[in-house]
PDB file of C-alpha atoms in Angstrom:
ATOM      1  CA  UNK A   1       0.000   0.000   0.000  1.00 78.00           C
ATOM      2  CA  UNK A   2       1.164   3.647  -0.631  1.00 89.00           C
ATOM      3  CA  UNK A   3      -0.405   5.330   1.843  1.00 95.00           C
ATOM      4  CA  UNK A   4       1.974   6.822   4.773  1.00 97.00           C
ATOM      5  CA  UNK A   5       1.158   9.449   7.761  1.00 97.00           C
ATOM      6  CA  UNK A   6       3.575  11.960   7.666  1.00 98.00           C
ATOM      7  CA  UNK A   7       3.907  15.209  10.089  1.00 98.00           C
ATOM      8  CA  UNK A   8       1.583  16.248  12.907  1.00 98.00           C
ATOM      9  CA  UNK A   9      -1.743  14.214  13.246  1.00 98.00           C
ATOM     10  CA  UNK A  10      -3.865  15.912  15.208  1.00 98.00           C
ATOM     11  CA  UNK A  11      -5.862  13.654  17.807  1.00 98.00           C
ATOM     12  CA  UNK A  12      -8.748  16.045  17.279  1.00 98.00           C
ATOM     13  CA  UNK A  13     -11.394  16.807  20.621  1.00 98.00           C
ATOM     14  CA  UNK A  14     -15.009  15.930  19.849  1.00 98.00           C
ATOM     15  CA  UNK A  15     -17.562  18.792  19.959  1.00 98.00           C
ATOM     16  CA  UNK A  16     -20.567  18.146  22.253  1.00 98.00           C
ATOM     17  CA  UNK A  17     -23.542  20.599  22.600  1.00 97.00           C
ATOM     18  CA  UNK A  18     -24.760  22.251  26.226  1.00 95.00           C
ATOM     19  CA  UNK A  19     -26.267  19.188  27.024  1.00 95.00           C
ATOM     20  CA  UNK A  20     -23.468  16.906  26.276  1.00 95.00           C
ATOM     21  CA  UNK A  21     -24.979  15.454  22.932  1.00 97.00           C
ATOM     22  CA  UNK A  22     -22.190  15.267  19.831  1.00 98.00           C
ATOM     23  CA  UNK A  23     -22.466  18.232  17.928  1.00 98.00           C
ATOM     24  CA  UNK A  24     -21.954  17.728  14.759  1.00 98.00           C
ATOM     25  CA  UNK A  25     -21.853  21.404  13.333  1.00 98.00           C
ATOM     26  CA  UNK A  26     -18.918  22.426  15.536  1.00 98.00           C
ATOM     27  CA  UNK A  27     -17.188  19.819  13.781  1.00 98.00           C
ATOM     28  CA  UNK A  28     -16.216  21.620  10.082  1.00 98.00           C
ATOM     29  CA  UNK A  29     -15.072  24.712  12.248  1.00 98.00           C
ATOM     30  CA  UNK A  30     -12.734  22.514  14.110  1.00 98.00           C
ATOM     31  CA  UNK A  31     -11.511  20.994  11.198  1.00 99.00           C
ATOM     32  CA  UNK A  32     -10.701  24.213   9.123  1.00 98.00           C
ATOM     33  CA  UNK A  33      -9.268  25.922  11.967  1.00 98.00           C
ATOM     34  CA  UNK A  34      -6.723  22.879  12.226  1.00 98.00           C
ATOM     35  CA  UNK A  35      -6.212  22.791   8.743  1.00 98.00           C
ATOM     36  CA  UNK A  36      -5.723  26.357   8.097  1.00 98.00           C
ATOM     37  CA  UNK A  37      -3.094  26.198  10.818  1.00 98.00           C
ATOM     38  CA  UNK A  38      -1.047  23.453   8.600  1.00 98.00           C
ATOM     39  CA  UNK A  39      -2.028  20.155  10.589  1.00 98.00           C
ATOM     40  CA  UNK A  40      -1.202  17.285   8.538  1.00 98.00           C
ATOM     41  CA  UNK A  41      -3.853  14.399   9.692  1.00 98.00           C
ATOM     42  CA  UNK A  42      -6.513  14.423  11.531  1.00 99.00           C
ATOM     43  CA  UNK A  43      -7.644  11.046  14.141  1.00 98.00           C
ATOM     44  CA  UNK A  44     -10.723  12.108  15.608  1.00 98.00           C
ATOM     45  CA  UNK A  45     -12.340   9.652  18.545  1.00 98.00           C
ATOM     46  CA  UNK A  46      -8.892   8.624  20.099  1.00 97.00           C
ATOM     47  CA  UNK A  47      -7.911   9.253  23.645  1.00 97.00           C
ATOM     48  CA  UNK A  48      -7.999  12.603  23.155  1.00 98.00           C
ATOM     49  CA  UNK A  49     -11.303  12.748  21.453  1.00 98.00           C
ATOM     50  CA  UNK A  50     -12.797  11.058  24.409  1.00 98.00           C
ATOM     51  CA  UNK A  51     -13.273   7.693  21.927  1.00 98.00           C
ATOM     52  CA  UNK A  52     -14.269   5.320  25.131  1.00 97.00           C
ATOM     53  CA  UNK A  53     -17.343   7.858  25.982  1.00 98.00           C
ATOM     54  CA  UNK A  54     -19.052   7.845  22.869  1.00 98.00           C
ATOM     55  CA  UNK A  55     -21.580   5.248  21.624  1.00 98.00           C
ATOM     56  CA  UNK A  56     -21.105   2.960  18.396  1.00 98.00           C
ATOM     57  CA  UNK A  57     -23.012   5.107  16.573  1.00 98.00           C
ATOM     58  CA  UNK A  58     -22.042   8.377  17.830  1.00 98.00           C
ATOM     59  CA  UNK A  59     -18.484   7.007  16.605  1.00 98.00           C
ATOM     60  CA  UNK A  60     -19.688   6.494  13.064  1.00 98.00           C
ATOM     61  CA  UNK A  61     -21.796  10.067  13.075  1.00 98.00           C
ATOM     62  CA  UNK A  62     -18.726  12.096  14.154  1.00 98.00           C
ATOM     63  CA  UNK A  63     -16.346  10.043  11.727  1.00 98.00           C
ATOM     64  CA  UNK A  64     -18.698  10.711   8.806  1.00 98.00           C
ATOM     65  CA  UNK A  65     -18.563  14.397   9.986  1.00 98.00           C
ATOM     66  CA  UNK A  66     -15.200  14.447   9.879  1.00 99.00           C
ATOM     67  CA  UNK A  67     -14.101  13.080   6.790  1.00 99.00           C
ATOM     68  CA  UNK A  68     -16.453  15.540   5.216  1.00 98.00           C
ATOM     69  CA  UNK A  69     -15.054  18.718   6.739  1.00 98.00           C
ATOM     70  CA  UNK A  70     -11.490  17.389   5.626  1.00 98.00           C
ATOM     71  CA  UNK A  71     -12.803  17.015   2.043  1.00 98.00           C
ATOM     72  CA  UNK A  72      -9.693  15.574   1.381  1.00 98.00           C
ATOM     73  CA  UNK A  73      -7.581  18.247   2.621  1.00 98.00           C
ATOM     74  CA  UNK A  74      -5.481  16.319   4.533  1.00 98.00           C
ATOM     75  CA  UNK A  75      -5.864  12.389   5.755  1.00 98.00           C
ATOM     76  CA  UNK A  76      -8.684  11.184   7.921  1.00 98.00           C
ATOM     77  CA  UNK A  77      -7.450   8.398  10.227  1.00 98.00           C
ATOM     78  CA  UNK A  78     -10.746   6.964  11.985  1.00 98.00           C
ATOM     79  CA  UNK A  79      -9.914   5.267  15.689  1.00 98.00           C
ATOM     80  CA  UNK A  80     -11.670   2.015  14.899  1.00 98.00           C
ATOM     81  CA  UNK A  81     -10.746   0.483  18.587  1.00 98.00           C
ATOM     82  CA  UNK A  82     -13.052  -1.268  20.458  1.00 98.00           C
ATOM     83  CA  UNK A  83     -13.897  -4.057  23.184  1.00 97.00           C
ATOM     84  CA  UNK A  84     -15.135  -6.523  20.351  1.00 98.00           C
ATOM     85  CA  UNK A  85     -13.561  -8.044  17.227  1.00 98.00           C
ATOM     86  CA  UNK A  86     -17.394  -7.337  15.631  1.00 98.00           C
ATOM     87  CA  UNK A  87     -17.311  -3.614  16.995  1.00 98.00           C
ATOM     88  CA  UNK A  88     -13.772  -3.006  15.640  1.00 98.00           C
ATOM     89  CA  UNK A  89     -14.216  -4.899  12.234  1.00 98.00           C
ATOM     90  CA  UNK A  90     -17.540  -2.515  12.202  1.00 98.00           C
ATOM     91  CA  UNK A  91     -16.170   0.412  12.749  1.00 98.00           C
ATOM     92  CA  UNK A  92     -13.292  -0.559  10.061  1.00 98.00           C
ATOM     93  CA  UNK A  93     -16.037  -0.947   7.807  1.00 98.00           C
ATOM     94  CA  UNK A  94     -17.917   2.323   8.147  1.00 98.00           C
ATOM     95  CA  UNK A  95     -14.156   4.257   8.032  1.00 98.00           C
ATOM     96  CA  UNK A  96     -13.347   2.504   4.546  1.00 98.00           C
ATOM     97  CA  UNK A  97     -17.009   3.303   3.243  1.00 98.00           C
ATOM     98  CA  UNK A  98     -17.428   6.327   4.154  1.00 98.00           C
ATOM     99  CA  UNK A  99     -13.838   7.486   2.172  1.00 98.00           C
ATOM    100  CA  UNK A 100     -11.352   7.957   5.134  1.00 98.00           C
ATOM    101  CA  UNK A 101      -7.815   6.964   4.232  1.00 98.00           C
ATOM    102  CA  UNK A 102      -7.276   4.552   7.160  1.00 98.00           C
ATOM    103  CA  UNK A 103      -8.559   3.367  10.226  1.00 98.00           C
ATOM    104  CA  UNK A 104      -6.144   2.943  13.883  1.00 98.00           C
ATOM    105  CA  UNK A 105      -7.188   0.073  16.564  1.00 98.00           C
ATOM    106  CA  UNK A 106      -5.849   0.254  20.038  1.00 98.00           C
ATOM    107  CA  UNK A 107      -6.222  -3.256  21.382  1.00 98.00           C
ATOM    108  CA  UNK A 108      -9.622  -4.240  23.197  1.00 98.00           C
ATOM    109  CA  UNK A 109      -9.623  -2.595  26.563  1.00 96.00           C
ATOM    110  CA  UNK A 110     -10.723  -3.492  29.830  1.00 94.00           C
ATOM    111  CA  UNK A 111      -9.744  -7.093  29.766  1.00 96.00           C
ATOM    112  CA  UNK A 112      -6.030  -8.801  29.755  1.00 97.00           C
ATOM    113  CA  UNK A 113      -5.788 -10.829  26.472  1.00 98.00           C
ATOM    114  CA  UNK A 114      -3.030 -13.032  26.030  1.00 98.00           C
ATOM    115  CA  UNK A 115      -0.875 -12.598  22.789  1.00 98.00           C
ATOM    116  CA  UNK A 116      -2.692 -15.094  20.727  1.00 98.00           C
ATOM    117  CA  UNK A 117      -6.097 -13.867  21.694  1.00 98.00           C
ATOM    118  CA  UNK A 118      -4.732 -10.083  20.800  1.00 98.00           C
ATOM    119  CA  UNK A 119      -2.752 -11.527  17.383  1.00 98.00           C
ATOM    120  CA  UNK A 120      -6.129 -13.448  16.567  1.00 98.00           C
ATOM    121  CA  UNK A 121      -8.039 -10.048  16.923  1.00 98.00           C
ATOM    122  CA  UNK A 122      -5.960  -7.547  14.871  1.00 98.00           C
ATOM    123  CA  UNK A 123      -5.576  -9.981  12.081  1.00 98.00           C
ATOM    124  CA  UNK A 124      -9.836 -10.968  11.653  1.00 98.00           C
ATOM    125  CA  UNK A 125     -10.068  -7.202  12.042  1.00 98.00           C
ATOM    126  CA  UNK A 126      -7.749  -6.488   9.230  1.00 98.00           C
ATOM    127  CA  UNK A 127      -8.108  -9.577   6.822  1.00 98.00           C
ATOM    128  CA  UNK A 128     -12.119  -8.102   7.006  1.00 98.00           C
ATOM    129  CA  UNK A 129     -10.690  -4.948   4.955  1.00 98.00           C
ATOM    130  CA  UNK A 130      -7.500  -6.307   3.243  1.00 98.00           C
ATOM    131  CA  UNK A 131      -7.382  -3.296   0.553  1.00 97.00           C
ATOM    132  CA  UNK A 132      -7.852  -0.546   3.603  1.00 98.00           C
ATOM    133  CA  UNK A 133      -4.520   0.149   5.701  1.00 98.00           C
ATOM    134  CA  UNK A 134      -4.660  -0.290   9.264  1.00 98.00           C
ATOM    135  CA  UNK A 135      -2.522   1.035  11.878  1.00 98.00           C
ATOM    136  CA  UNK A 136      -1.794  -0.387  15.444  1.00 98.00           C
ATOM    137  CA  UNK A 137      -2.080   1.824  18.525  1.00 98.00           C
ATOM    138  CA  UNK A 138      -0.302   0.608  21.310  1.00 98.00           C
ATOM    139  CA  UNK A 139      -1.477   2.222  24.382  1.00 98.00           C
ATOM    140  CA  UNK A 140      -0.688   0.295  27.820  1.00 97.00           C
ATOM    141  CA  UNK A 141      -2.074   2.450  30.237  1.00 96.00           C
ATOM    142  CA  UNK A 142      -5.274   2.512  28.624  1.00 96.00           C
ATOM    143  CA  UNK A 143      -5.757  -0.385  26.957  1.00 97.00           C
ATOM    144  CA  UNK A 144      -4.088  -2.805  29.945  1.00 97.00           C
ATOM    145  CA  UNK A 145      -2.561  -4.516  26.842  1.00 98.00           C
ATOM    146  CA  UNK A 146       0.617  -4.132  25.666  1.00 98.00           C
ATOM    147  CA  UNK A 147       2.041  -4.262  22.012  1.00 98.00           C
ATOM    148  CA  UNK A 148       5.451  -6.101  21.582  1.00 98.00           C
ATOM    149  CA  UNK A 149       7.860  -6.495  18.405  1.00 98.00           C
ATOM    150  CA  UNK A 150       7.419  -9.733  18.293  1.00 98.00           C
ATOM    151  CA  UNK A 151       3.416 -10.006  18.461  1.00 98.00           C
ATOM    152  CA  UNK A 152       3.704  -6.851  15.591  1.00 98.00           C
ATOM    153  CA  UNK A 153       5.656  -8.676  13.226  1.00 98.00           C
ATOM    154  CA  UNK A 154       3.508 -11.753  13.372  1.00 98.00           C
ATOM    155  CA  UNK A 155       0.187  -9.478  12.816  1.00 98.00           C
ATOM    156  CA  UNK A 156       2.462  -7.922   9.750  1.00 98.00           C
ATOM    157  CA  UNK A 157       3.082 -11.373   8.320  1.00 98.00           C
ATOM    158  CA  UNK A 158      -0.811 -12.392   8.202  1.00 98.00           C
ATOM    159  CA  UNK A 159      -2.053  -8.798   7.465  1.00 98.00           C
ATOM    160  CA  UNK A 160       0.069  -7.034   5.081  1.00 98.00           C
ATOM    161  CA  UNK A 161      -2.667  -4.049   5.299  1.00 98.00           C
ATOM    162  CA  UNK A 162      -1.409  -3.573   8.862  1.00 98.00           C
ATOM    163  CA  UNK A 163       1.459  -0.599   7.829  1.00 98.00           C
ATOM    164  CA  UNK A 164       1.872   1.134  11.020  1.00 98.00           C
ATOM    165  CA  UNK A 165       1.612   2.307  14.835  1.00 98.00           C
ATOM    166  CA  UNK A 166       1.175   4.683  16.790  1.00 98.00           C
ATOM    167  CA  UNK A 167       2.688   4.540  20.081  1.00 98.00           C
ATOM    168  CA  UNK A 168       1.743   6.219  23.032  1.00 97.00           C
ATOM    169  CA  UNK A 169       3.436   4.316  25.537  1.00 97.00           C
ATOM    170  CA  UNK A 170       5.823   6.488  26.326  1.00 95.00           C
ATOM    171  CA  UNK A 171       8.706   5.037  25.088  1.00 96.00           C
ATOM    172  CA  UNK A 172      10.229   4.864  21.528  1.00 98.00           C
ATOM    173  CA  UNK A 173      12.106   1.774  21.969  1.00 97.00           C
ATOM    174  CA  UNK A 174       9.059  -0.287  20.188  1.00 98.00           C
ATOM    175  CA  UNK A 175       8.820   2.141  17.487  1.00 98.00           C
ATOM    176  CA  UNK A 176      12.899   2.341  17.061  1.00 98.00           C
ATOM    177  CA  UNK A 177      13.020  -1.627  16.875  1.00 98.00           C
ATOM    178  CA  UNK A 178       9.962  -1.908  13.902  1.00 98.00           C
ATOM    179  CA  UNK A 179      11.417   1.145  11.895  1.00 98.00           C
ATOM    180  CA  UNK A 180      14.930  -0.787  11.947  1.00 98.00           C
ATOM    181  CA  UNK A 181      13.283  -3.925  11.084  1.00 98.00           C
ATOM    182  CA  UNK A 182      11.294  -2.778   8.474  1.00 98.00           C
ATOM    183  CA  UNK A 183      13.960  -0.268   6.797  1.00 97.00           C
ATOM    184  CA  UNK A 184      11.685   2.419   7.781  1.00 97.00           C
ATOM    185  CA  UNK A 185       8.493   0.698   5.613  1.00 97.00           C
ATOM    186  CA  UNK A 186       6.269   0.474   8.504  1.00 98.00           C
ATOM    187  CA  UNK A 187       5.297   3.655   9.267  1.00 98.00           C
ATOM    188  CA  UNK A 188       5.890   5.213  12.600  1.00 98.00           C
ATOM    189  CA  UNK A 189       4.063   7.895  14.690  1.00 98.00           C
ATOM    190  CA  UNK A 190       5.066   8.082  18.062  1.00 97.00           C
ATOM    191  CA  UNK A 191       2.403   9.865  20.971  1.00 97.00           C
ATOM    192  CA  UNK A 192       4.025  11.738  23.286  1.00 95.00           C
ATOM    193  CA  UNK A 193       4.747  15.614  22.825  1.00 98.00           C
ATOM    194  CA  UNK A 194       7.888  15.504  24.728  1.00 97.00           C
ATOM    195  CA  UNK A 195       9.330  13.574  22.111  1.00 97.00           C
ATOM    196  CA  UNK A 196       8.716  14.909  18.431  1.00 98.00           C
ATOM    197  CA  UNK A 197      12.179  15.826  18.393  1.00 98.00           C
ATOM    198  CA  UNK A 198      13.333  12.824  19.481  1.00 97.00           C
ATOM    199  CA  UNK A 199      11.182  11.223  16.979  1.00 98.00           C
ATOM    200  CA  UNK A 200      12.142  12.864  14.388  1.00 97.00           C
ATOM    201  CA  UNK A 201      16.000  12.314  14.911  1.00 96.00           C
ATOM    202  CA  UNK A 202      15.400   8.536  14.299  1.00 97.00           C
ATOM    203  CA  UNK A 203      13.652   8.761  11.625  1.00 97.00           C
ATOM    204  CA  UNK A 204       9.888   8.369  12.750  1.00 98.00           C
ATOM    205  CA  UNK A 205       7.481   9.802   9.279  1.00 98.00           C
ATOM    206  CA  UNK A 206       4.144  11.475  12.092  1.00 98.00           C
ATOM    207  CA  UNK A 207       3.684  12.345  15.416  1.00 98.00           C
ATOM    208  CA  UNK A 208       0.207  12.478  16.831  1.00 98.00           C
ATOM    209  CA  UNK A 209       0.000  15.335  19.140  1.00 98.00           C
ATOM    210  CA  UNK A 210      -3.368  15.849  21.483  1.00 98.00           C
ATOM    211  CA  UNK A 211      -1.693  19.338  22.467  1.00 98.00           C
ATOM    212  CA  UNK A 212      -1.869  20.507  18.762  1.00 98.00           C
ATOM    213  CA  UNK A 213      -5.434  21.063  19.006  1.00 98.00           C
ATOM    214  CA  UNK A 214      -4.587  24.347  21.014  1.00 98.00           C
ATOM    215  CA  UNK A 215      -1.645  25.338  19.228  1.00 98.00           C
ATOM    216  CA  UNK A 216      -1.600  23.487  15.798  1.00 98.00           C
ATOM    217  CA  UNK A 217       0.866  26.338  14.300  1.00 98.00           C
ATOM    218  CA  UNK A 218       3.375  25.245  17.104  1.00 98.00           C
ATOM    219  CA  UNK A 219       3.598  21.925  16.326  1.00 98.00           C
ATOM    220  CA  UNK A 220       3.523  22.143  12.923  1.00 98.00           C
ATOM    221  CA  UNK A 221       7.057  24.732  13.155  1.00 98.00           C
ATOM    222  CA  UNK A 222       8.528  21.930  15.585  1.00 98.00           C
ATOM    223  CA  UNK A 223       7.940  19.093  12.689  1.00 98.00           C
ATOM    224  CA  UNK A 224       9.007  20.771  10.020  1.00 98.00           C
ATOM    225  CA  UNK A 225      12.135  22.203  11.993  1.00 98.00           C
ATOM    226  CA  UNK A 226      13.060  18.796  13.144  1.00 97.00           C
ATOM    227  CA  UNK A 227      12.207  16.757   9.655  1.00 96.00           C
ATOM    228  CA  UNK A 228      14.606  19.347   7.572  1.00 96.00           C
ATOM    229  CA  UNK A 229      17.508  18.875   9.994  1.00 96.00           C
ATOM    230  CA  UNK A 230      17.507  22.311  11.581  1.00 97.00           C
ATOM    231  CA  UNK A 231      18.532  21.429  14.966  1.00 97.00           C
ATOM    232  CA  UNK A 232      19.313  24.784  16.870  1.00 98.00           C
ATOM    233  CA  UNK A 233      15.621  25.822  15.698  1.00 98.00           C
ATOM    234  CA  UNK A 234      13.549  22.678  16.616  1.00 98.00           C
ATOM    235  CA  UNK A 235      15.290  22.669  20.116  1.00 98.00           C
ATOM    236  CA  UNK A 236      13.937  25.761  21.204  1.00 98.00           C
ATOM    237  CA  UNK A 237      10.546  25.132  19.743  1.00 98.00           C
ATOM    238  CA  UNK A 238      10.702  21.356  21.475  1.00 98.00           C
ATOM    239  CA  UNK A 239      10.964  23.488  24.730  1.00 98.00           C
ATOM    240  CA  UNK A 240       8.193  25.834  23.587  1.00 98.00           C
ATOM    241  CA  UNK A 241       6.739  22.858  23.127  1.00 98.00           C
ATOM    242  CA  UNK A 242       7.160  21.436  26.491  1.00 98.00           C
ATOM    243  CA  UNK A 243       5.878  24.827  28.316  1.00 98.00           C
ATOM    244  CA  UNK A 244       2.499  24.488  26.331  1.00 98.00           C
ATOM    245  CA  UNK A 245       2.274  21.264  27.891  1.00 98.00           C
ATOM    246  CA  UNK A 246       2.960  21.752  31.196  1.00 97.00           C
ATOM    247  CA  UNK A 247       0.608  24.538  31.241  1.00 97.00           C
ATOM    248  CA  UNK A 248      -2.099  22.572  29.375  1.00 97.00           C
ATOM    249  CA  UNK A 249      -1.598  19.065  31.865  1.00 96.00           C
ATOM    250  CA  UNK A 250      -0.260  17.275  28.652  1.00 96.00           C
ATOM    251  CA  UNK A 251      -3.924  15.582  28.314  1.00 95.00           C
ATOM    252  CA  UNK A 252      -4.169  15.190  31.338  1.00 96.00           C
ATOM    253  CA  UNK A 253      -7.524  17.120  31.778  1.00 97.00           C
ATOM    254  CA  UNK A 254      -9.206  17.686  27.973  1.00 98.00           C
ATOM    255  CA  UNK A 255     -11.447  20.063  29.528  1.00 98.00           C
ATOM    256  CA  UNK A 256      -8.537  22.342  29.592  1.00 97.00           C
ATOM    257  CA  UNK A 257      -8.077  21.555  26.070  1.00 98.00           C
ATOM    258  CA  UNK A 258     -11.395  22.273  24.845  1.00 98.00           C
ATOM    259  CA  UNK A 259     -11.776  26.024  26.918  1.00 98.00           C
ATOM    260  CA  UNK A 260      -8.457  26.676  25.088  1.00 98.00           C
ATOM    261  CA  UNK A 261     -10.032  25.704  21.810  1.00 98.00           C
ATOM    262  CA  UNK A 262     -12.785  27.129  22.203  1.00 98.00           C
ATOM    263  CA  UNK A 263     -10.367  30.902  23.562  1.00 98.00           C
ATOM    264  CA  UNK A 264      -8.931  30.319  19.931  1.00 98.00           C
ATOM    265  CA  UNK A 265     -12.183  30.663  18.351  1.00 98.00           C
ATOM    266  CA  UNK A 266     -13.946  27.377  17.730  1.00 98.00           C
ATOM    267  CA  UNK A 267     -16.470  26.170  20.578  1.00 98.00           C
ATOM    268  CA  UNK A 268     -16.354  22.138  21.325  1.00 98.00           C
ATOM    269  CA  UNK A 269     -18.564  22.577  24.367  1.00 98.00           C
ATOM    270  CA  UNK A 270     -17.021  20.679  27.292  1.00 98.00           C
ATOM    271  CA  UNK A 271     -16.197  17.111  28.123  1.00 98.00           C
ATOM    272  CA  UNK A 272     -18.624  14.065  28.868  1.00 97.00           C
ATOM    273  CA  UNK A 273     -19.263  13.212  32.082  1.00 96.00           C
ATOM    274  CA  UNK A 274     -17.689  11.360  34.179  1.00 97.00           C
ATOM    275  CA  UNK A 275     -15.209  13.852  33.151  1.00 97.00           C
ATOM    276  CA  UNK A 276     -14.861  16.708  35.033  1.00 97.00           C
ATOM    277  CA  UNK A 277     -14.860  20.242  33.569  1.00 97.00           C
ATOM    278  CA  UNK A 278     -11.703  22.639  34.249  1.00 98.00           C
ATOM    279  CA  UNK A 279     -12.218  25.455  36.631  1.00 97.00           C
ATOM    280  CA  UNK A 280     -12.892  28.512  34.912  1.00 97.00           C
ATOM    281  CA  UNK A 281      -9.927  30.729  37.015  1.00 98.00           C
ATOM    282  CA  UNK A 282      -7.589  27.873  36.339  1.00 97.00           C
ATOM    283  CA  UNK A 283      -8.951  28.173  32.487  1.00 98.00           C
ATOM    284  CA  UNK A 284      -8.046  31.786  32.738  1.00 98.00           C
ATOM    285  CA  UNK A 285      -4.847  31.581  34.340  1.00 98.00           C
ATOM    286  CA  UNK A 286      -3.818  29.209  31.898  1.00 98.00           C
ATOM    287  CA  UNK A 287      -4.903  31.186  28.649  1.00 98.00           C
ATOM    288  CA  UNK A 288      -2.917  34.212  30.112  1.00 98.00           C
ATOM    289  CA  UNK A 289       0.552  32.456  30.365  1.00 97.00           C
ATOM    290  CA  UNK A 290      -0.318  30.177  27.097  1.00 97.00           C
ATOM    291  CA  UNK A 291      -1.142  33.929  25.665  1.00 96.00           C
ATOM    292  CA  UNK A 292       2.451  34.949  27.263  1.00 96.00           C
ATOM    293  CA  UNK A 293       4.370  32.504  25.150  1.00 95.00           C
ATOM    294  CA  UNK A 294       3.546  33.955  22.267  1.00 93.00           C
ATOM    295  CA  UNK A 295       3.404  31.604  20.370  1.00 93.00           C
ATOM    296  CA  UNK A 296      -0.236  31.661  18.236  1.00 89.00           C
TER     297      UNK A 296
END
């Protein structure tokens, strides 16, 4: 397959109304402001996107929405994970029909699975949609399953469609070992803010960035500082970089996230309970020193 991610993927935060209901025509504003701002990819209902609180169909509603407001502006990776092989092969399903370029499946939460019960999963899921790439998104602390080099090359070997990973565990070593591998074929987007630079250095094509939402332009100057070798530059912005997320809890609180979207110009409404929203004098505090940095 052709297809690759390449630059900052934004792990876009889902719009919901006053009464916590998806809303679906906050969605194109999102979109175009992210776009505008030179984001490369968009992967709404992820982590960020607060994937595990929305319904089946609310997941298929908002990725139709989606892929519509990027009108092929810039790749539409749908998160297709799920606690079920038949919810996750679903989900694959809707993402191919409805024209995005790729779908990403962090293993089935909740419950331990063993590596065979895990290898089993990914490749049903994929074999279902053998012309429609498929990306792995390894996620530990989430997921309570864990992705290994091993158990990725032997999904690789019975699902060819399966071309990538994104890897939010916190470490690159994973990522490092199946770029090597592969001779940089399978393509590699590591998670963590902290480390885009890092990425970069070995070689990694994406990094998906739930920070980028509130400063897309920000992320976008640390990529394309870091991709074209201009070290001095991508530094500084890498610690720019890590003052936006210390200030913004590094996803730690995506209420935060969505006030400062919503300070930028595009209201997503708040977060979905049990989430809690931010404090509106922390929200203010923290839009006058993210205002301070000067970097939007």
């Amino acid at each position: 397959m052709d297809f690759k991610l390449q630059g900052i993927i934004t792990p876009l935060v889902t719009p919901f109304d006053a009464a916590g209901e998806l809303n679906i025509a906050a969605v194109k504003p999102l979109v175009d402001y992210l776009i505008d701002r030179g984001i490369h990819g968009l992967f709404p209902a992820g982590t960020t996107g607060e994937g595990a609180l929305l319904t089946l169909v609310e997941r298929r509603q908002l990725a139709e929405a989606v892929v519509d407001a990027a009108a092929g502006r810039v790749p539409v990776i749908i998160h297709a994970g799920a606690t079920t092989t038949c919810a996750a092969q679903e989900l694959v399903h809707h993402a191919q029909a409805i024209g995005a370029q790729a779908a990403a499946i962090i293993p089935p939460f909740f419950y331990r699975h063993r590596d065979d019960a895990l290898l089993t999963h990914y490749v049903t899921v994929a074999n279902s949609a053998p012309d429609f790439p498929i990306y792995l998104y390894n996620f530990p602390a989430v997921s309570n399953n864990t992705l290994t080099f091993d158990l990725v090359m032997a999904m690789r070997a019975q699902a060819p469609n399966i071309i990538g990973m994104k890897d939010s565990s916190g470490s690159l070593e994973l990522l490092n070992q199946l770029h090597t591998a592969t001779n940089g074929q399978f393509n590699t987007a590591n998670g963590g803010d902290g480390q885009i630079l890092m990425a970069q250095a070995l070689g990694f094509d994406a990094s998906v960035s739930g920070n980028s939402n509130v400063a897309p332009e920000l992320f976008v100057a640390l990529y394309t500082a870091a991709h074209a070798g201009k070290l001095a530059e991508a530094r500084l912005l890498q610690q720019k970089v890590n003052q936006v997320r210390q200030l913004l809890g590094d996803g730690s609180d995506l209420s935060l996230f969505k006030q400062m979207v919503a300070r930028r110009g595009v209201d997503v409404g708040d977060v979905r309970a049990p989430l809690l929203a931010a404090a509106p004098a922390m929200v203010a505090e923290r839009w006058a020193a993210l205002q301070a940095l000067a970097i939007f």
